[in-house]
PDB file of C-alpha atoms in Angstrom:
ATOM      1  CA  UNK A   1       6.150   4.704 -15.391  1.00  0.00           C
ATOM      2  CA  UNK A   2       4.698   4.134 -11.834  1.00  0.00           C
ATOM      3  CA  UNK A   3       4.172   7.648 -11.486  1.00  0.00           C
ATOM      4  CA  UNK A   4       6.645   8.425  -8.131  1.00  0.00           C
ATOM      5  CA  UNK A   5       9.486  10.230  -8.751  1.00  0.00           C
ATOM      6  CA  UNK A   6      13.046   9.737  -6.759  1.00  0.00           C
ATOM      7  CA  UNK A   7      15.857  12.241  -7.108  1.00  0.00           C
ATOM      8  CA  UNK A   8      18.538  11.949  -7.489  1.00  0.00           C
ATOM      9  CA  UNK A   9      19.393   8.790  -9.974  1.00  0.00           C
ATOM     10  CA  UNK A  10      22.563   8.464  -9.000  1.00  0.00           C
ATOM     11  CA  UNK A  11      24.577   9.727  -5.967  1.00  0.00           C
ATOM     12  CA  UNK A  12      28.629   9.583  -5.029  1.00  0.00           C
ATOM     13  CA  UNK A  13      29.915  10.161  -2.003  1.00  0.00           C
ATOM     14  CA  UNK A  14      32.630   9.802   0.208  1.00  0.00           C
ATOM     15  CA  UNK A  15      32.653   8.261   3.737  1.00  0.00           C
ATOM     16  CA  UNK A  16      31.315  10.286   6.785  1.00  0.00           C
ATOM     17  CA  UNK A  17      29.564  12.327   4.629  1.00  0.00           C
ATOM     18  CA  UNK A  18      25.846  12.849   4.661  1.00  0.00           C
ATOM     19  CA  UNK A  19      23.588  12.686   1.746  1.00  0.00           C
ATOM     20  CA  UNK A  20      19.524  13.381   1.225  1.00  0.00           C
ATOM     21  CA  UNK A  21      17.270  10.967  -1.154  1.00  0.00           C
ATOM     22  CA  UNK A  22      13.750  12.630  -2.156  1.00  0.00           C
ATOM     23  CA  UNK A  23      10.972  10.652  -2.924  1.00  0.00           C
ATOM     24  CA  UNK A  24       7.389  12.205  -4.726  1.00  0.00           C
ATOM     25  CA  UNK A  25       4.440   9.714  -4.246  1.00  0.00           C
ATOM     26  CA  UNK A  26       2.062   9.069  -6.903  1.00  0.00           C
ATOM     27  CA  UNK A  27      -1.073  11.435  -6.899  1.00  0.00           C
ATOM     28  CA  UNK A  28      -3.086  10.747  -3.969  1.00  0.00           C
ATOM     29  CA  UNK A  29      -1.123   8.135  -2.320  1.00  0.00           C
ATOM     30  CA  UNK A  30      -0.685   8.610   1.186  1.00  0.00           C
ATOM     31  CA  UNK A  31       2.239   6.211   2.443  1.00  0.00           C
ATOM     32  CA  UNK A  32       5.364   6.176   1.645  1.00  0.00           C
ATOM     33  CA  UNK A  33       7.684   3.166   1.959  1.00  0.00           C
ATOM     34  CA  UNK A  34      11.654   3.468   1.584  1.00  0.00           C
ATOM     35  CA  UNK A  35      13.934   0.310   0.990  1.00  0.00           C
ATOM     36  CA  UNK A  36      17.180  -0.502   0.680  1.00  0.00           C
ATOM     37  CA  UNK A  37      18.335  -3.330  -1.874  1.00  0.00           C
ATOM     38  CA  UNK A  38      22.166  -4.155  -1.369  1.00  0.00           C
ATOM     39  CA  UNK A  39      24.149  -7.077  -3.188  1.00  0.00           C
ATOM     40  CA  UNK A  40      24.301  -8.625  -0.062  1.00  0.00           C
ATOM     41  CA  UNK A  41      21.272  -7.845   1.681  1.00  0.00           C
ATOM     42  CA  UNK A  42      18.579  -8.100  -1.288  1.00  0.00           C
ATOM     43  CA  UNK A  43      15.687  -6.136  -0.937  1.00  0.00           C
ATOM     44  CA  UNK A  44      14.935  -4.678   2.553  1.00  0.00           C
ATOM     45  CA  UNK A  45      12.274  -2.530   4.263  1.00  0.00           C
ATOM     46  CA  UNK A  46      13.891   0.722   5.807  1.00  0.00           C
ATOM     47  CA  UNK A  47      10.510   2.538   7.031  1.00  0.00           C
ATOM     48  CA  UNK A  48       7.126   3.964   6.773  1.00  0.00           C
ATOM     49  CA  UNK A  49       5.453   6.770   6.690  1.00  0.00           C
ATOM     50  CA  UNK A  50       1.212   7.748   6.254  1.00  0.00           C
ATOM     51  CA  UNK A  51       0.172  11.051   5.444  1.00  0.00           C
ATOM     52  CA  UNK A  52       3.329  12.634   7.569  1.00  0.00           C
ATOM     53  CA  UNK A  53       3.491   9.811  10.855  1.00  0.00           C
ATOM     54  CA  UNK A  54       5.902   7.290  11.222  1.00  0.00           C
ATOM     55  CA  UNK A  55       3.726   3.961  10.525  1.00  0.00           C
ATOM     56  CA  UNK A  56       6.081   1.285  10.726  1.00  0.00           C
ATOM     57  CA  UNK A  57       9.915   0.309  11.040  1.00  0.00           C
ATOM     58  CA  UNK A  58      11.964  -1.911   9.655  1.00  0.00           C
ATOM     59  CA  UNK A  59      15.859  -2.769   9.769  1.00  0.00           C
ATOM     60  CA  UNK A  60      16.257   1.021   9.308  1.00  0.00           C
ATOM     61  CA  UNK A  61      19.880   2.223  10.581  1.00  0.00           C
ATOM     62  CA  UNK A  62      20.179   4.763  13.907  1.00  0.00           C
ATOM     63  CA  UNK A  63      22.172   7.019  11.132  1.00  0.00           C
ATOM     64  CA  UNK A  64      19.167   6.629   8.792  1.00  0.00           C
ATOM     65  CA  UNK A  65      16.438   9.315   9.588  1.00  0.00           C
ATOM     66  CA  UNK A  66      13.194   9.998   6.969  1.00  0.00           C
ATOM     67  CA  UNK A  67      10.362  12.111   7.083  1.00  0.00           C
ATOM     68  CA  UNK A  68       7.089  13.141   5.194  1.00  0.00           C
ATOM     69  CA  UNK A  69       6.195  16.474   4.704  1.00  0.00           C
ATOM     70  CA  UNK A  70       2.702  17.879   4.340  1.00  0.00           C
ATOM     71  CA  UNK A  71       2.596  17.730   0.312  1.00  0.00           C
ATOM     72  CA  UNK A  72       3.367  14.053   1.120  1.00  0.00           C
ATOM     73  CA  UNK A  73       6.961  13.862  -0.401  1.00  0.00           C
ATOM     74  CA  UNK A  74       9.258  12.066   1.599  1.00  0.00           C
ATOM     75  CA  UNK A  75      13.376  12.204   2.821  1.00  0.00           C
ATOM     76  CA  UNK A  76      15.290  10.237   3.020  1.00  0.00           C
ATOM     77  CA  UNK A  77      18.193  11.212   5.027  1.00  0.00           C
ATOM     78  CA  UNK A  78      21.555   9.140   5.888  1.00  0.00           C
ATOM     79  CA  UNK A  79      24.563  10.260   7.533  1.00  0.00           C
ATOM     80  CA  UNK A  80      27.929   9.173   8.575  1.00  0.00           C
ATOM     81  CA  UNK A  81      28.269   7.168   5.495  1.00  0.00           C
ATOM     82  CA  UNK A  82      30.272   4.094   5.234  1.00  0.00           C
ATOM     83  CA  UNK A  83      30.882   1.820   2.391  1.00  0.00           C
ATOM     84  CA  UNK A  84      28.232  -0.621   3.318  1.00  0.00           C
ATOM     85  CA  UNK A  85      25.562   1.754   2.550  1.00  0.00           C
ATOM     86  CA  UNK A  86      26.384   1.739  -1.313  1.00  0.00           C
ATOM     87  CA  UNK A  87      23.041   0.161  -2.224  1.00  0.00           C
ATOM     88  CA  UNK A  88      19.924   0.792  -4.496  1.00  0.00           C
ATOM     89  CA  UNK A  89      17.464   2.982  -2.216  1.00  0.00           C
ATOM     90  CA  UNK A  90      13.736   2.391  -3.441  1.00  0.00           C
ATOM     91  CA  UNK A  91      10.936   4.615  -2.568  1.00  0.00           C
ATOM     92  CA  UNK A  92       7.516   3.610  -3.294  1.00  0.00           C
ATOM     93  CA  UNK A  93       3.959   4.600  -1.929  1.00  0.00           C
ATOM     94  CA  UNK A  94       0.357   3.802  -2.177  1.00  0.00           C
ATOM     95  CA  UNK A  95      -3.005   4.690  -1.348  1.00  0.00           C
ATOM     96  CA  UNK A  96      -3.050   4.065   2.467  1.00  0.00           C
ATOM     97  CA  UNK A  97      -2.594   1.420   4.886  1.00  0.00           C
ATOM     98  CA  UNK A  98      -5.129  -1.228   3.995  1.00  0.00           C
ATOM     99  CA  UNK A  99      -3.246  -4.822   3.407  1.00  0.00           C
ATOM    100  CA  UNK A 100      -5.107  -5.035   0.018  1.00  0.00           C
ATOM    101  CA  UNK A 101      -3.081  -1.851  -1.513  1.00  0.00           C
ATOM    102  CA  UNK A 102      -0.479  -2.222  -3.788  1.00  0.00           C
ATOM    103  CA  UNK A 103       2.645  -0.363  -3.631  1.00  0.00           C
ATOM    104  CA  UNK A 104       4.230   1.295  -6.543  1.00  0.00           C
ATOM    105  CA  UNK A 105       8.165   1.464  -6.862  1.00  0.00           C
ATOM    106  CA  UNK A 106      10.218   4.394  -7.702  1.00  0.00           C
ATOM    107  CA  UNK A 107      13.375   4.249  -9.773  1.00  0.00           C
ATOM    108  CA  UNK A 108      15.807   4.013  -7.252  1.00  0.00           C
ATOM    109  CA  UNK A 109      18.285   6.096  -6.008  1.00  0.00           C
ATOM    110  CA  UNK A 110      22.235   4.219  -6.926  1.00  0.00           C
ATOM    111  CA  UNK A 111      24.164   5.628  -3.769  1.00  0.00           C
ATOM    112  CA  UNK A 112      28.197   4.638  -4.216  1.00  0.00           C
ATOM    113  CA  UNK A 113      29.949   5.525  -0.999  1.00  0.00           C
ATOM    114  CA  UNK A 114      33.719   5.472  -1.400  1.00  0.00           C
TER     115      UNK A 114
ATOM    116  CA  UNK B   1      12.472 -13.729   7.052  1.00  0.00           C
ATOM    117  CA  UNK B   2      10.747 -14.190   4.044  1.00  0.00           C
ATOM    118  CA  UNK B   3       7.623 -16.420   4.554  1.00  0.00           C
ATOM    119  CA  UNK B   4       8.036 -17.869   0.709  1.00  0.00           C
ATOM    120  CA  UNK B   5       9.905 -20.738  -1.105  1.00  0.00           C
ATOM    121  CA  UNK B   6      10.523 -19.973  -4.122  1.00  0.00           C
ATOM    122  CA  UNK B   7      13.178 -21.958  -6.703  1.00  0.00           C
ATOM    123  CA  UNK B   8      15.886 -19.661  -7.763  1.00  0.00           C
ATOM    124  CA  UNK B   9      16.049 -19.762 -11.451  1.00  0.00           C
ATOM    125  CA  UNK B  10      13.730 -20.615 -14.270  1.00  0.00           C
ATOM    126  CA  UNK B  11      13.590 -20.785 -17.755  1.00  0.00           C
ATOM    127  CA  UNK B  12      10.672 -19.984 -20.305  1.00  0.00           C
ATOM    128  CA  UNK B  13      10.961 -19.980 -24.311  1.00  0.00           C
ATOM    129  CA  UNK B  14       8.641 -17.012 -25.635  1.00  0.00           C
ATOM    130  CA  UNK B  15       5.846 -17.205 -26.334  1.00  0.00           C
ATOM    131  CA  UNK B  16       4.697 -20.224 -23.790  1.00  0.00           C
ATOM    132  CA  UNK B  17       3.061 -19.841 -20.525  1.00  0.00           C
ATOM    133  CA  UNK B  18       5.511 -19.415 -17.609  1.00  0.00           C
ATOM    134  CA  UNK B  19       4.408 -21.166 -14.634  1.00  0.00           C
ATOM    135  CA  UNK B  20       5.868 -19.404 -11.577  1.00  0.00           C
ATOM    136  CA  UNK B  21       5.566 -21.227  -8.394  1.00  0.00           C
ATOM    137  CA  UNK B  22       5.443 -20.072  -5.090  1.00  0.00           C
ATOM    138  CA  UNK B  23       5.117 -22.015  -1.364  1.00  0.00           C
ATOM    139  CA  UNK B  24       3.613 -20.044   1.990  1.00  0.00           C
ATOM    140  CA  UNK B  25       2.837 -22.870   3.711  1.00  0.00           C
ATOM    141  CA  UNK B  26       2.442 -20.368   6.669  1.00  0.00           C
ATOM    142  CA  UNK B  27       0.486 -17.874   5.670  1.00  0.00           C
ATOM    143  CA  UNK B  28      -2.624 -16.596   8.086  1.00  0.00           C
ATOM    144  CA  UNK B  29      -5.800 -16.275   6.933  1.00  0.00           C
ATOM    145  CA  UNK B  30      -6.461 -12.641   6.048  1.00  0.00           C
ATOM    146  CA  UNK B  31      -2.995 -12.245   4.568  1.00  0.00           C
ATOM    147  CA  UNK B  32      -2.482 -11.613   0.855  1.00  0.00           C
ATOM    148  CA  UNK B  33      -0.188 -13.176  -1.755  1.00  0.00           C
ATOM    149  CA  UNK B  34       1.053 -10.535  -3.839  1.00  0.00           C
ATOM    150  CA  UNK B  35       3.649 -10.982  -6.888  1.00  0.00           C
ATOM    151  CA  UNK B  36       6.484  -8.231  -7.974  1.00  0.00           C
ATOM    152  CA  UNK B  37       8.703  -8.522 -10.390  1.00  0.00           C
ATOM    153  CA  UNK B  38      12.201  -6.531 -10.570  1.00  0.00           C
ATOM    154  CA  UNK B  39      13.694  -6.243 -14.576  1.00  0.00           C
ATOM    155  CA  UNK B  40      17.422  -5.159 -13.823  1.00  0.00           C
ATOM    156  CA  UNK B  41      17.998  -2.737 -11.143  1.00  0.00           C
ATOM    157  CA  UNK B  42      14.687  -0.730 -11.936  1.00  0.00           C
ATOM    158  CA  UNK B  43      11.989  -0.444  -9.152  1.00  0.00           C
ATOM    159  CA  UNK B  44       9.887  -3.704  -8.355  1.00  0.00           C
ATOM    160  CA  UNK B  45       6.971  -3.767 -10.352  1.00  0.00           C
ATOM    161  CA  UNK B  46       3.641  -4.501  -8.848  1.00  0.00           C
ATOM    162  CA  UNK B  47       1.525  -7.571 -11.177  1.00  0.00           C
ATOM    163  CA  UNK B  48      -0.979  -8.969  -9.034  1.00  0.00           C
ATOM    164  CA  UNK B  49      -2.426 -10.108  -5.868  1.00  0.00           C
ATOM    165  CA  UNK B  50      -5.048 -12.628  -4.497  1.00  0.00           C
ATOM    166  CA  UNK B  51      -6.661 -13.411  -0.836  1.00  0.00           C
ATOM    167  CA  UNK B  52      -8.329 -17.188  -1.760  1.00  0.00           C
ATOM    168  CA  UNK B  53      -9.857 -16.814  -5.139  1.00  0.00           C
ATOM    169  CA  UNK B  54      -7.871 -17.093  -8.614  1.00  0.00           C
ATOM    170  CA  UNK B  55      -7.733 -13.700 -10.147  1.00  0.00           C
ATOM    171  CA  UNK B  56      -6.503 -12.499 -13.562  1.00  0.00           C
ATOM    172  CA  UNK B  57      -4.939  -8.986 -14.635  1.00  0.00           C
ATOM    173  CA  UNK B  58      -3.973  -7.529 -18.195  1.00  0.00           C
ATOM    174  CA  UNK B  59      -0.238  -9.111 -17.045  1.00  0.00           C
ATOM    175  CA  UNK B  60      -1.164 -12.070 -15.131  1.00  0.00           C
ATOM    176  CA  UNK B  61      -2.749 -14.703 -13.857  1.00  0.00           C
ATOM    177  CA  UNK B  62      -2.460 -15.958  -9.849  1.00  0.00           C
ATOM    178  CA  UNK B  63      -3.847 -19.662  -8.910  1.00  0.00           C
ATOM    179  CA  UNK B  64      -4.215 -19.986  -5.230  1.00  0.00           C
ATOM    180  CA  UNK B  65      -4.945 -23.891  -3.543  1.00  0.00           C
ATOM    181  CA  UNK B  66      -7.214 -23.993  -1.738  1.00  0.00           C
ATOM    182  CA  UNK B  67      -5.624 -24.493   1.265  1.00  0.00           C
ATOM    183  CA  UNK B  68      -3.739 -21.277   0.704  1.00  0.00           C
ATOM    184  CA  UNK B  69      -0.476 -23.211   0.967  1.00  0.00           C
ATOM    185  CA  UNK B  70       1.012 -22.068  -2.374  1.00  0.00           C
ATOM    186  CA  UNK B  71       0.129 -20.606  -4.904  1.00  0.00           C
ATOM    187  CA  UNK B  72       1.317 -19.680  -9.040  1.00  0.00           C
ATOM    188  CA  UNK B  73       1.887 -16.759 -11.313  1.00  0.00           C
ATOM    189  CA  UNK B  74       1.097 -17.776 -14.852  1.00  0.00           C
ATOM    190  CA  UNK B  75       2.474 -15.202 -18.024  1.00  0.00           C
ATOM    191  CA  UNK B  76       0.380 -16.654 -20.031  1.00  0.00           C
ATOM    192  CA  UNK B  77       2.055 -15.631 -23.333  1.00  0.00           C
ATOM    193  CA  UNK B  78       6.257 -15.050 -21.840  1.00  0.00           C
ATOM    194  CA  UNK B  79       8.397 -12.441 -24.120  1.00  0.00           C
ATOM    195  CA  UNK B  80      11.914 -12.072 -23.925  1.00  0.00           C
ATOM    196  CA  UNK B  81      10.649  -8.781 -21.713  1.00  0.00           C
ATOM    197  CA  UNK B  82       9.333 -10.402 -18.967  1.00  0.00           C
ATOM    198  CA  UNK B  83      13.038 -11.477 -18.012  1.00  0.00           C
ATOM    199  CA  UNK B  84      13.398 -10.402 -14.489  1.00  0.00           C
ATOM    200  CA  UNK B  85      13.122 -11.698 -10.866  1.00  0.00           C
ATOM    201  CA  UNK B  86      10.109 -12.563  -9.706  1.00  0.00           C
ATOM    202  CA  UNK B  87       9.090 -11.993  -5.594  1.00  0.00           C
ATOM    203  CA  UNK B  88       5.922 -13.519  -4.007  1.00  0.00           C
ATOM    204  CA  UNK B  89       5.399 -11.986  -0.934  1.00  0.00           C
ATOM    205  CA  UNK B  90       2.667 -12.745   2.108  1.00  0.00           C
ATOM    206  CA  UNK B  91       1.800  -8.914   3.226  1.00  0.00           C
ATOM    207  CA  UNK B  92       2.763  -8.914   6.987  1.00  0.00           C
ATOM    208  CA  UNK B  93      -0.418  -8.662   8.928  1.00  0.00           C
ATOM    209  CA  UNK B  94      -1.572  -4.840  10.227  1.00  0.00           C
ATOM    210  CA  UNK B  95       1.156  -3.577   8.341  1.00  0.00           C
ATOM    211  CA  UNK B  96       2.307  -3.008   5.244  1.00  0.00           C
ATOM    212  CA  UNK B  97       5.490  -3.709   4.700  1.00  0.00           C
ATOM    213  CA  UNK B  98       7.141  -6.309   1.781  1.00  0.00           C
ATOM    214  CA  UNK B  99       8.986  -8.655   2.795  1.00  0.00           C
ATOM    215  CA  UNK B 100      11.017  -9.608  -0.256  1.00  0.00           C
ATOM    216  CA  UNK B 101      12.941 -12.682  -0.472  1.00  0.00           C
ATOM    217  CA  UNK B 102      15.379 -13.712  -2.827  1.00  0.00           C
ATOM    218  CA  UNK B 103      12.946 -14.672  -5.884  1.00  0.00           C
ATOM    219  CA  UNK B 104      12.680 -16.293  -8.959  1.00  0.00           C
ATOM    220  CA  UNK B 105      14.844 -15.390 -11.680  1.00  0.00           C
ATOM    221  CA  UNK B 106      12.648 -16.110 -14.729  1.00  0.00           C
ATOM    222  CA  UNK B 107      14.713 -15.872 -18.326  1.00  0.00           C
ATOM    223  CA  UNK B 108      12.696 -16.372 -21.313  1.00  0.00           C
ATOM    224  CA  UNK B 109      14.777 -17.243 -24.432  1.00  0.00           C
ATOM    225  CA  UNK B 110      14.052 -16.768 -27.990  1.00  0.00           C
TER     226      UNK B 110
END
């Protein structure tokens, strides 16, 4: 158990639709780091975030939005689904910013858009 | 991109050491090697990482050349657990995103 917590396990939706992942860091970790792991795509950095700013970007989606609140969980938000976002959606955090600190993976989040 | 090369598929028995390798032939000199490993579809799980010196956990070993070229995760003691896909990633300097690549799929057989 890494100690972060993503709800829900397993989400199904239909197109268009619009859908919120949650994400509770470890204790005391400020960042927060979502990704996206797709069959096609493998494992892939969505975005950022360090005790509530926006750190850093990655190939994150315009229909993709996230934020951090101030107890440091995180949201993941994506709307106007489409079948290409059925994926594996990974949150994991860690202590802060330094290139030395490890990051610790949630479960995932299964998203099936149909 | 991924700045790694790794092969795509290994194979271990249990209970010998599994030599993992990994080549960053472009890595910059303040950048880490770090090693996750992904059983199944559950969350990448963090095992080690190294700047220039060898270093050792309660999971794993890492060898780093000199050079910093390449480098090699060694399970000393493989079980039919440590079945999973195996990333080495160079941490992106000033920030700290992983940049995963497509791995090593390590199967350890009885």
């Amino acid at each position: 158990d890494s100690g972060v917590t993503q709800t829900p396990k397993h989400l199904i939706t239909a197109t268009g639709q619009r859908v919120t992942l949650r994400c509770s860091p470890r204790s005391g970790d400020l960042s927060v780091y979502w990704y996206q792991q797709s069959l096609d795509q493998g494992l892939q950095f969505l975005i950022q975030y360090y005790n509530g700013e926006e750190r850093a970007k990655g190939n994150i989606l315009e229909r993709f939005s996230a934020q951090q609140f101030p107890d440091l969980h995180s949201e993941l938000n994506l709307s106007s689904l489409e079948l290409g976002d059925s994926a594996l959606y990974f949150c994991a955090s860690s202590l802060g910013t330094a290139s030395s600190y490890e990051q610790y993976f949630g479960p995932g989040t299964r998203l099936t858009v149909t | 991109d991924a700045k790694t090369t790794q092969p795509p598929s290994m194979d271990c028995a249990e209970g010998r050491a599994a030599n993992l390798p990994c080549n960053h032939s472009t890595i910059s000199g303040n950048e880490y090697v770090y090693w996750y490993r992904q059983i199944h579809s559950q969350g990448p799980q963090y095992i080690i990482h190294g700047l220039k010196n060898n270093e050792t956990n309660e999971m794993a070993s890492l060898i780093i050349t000199e050079d910093r070229k390449s480098s090699t995760l060694i399970l000393p003691h493989a079980t039919l657990r440590d079945t999973a896909v195996y990333y080495c990633i160079v941490r992106v300097l000033n920030t700290d995103k992983l940049i995963f690549g497509t791995g090593t799929r390590l199967q350890v057989f009885p």
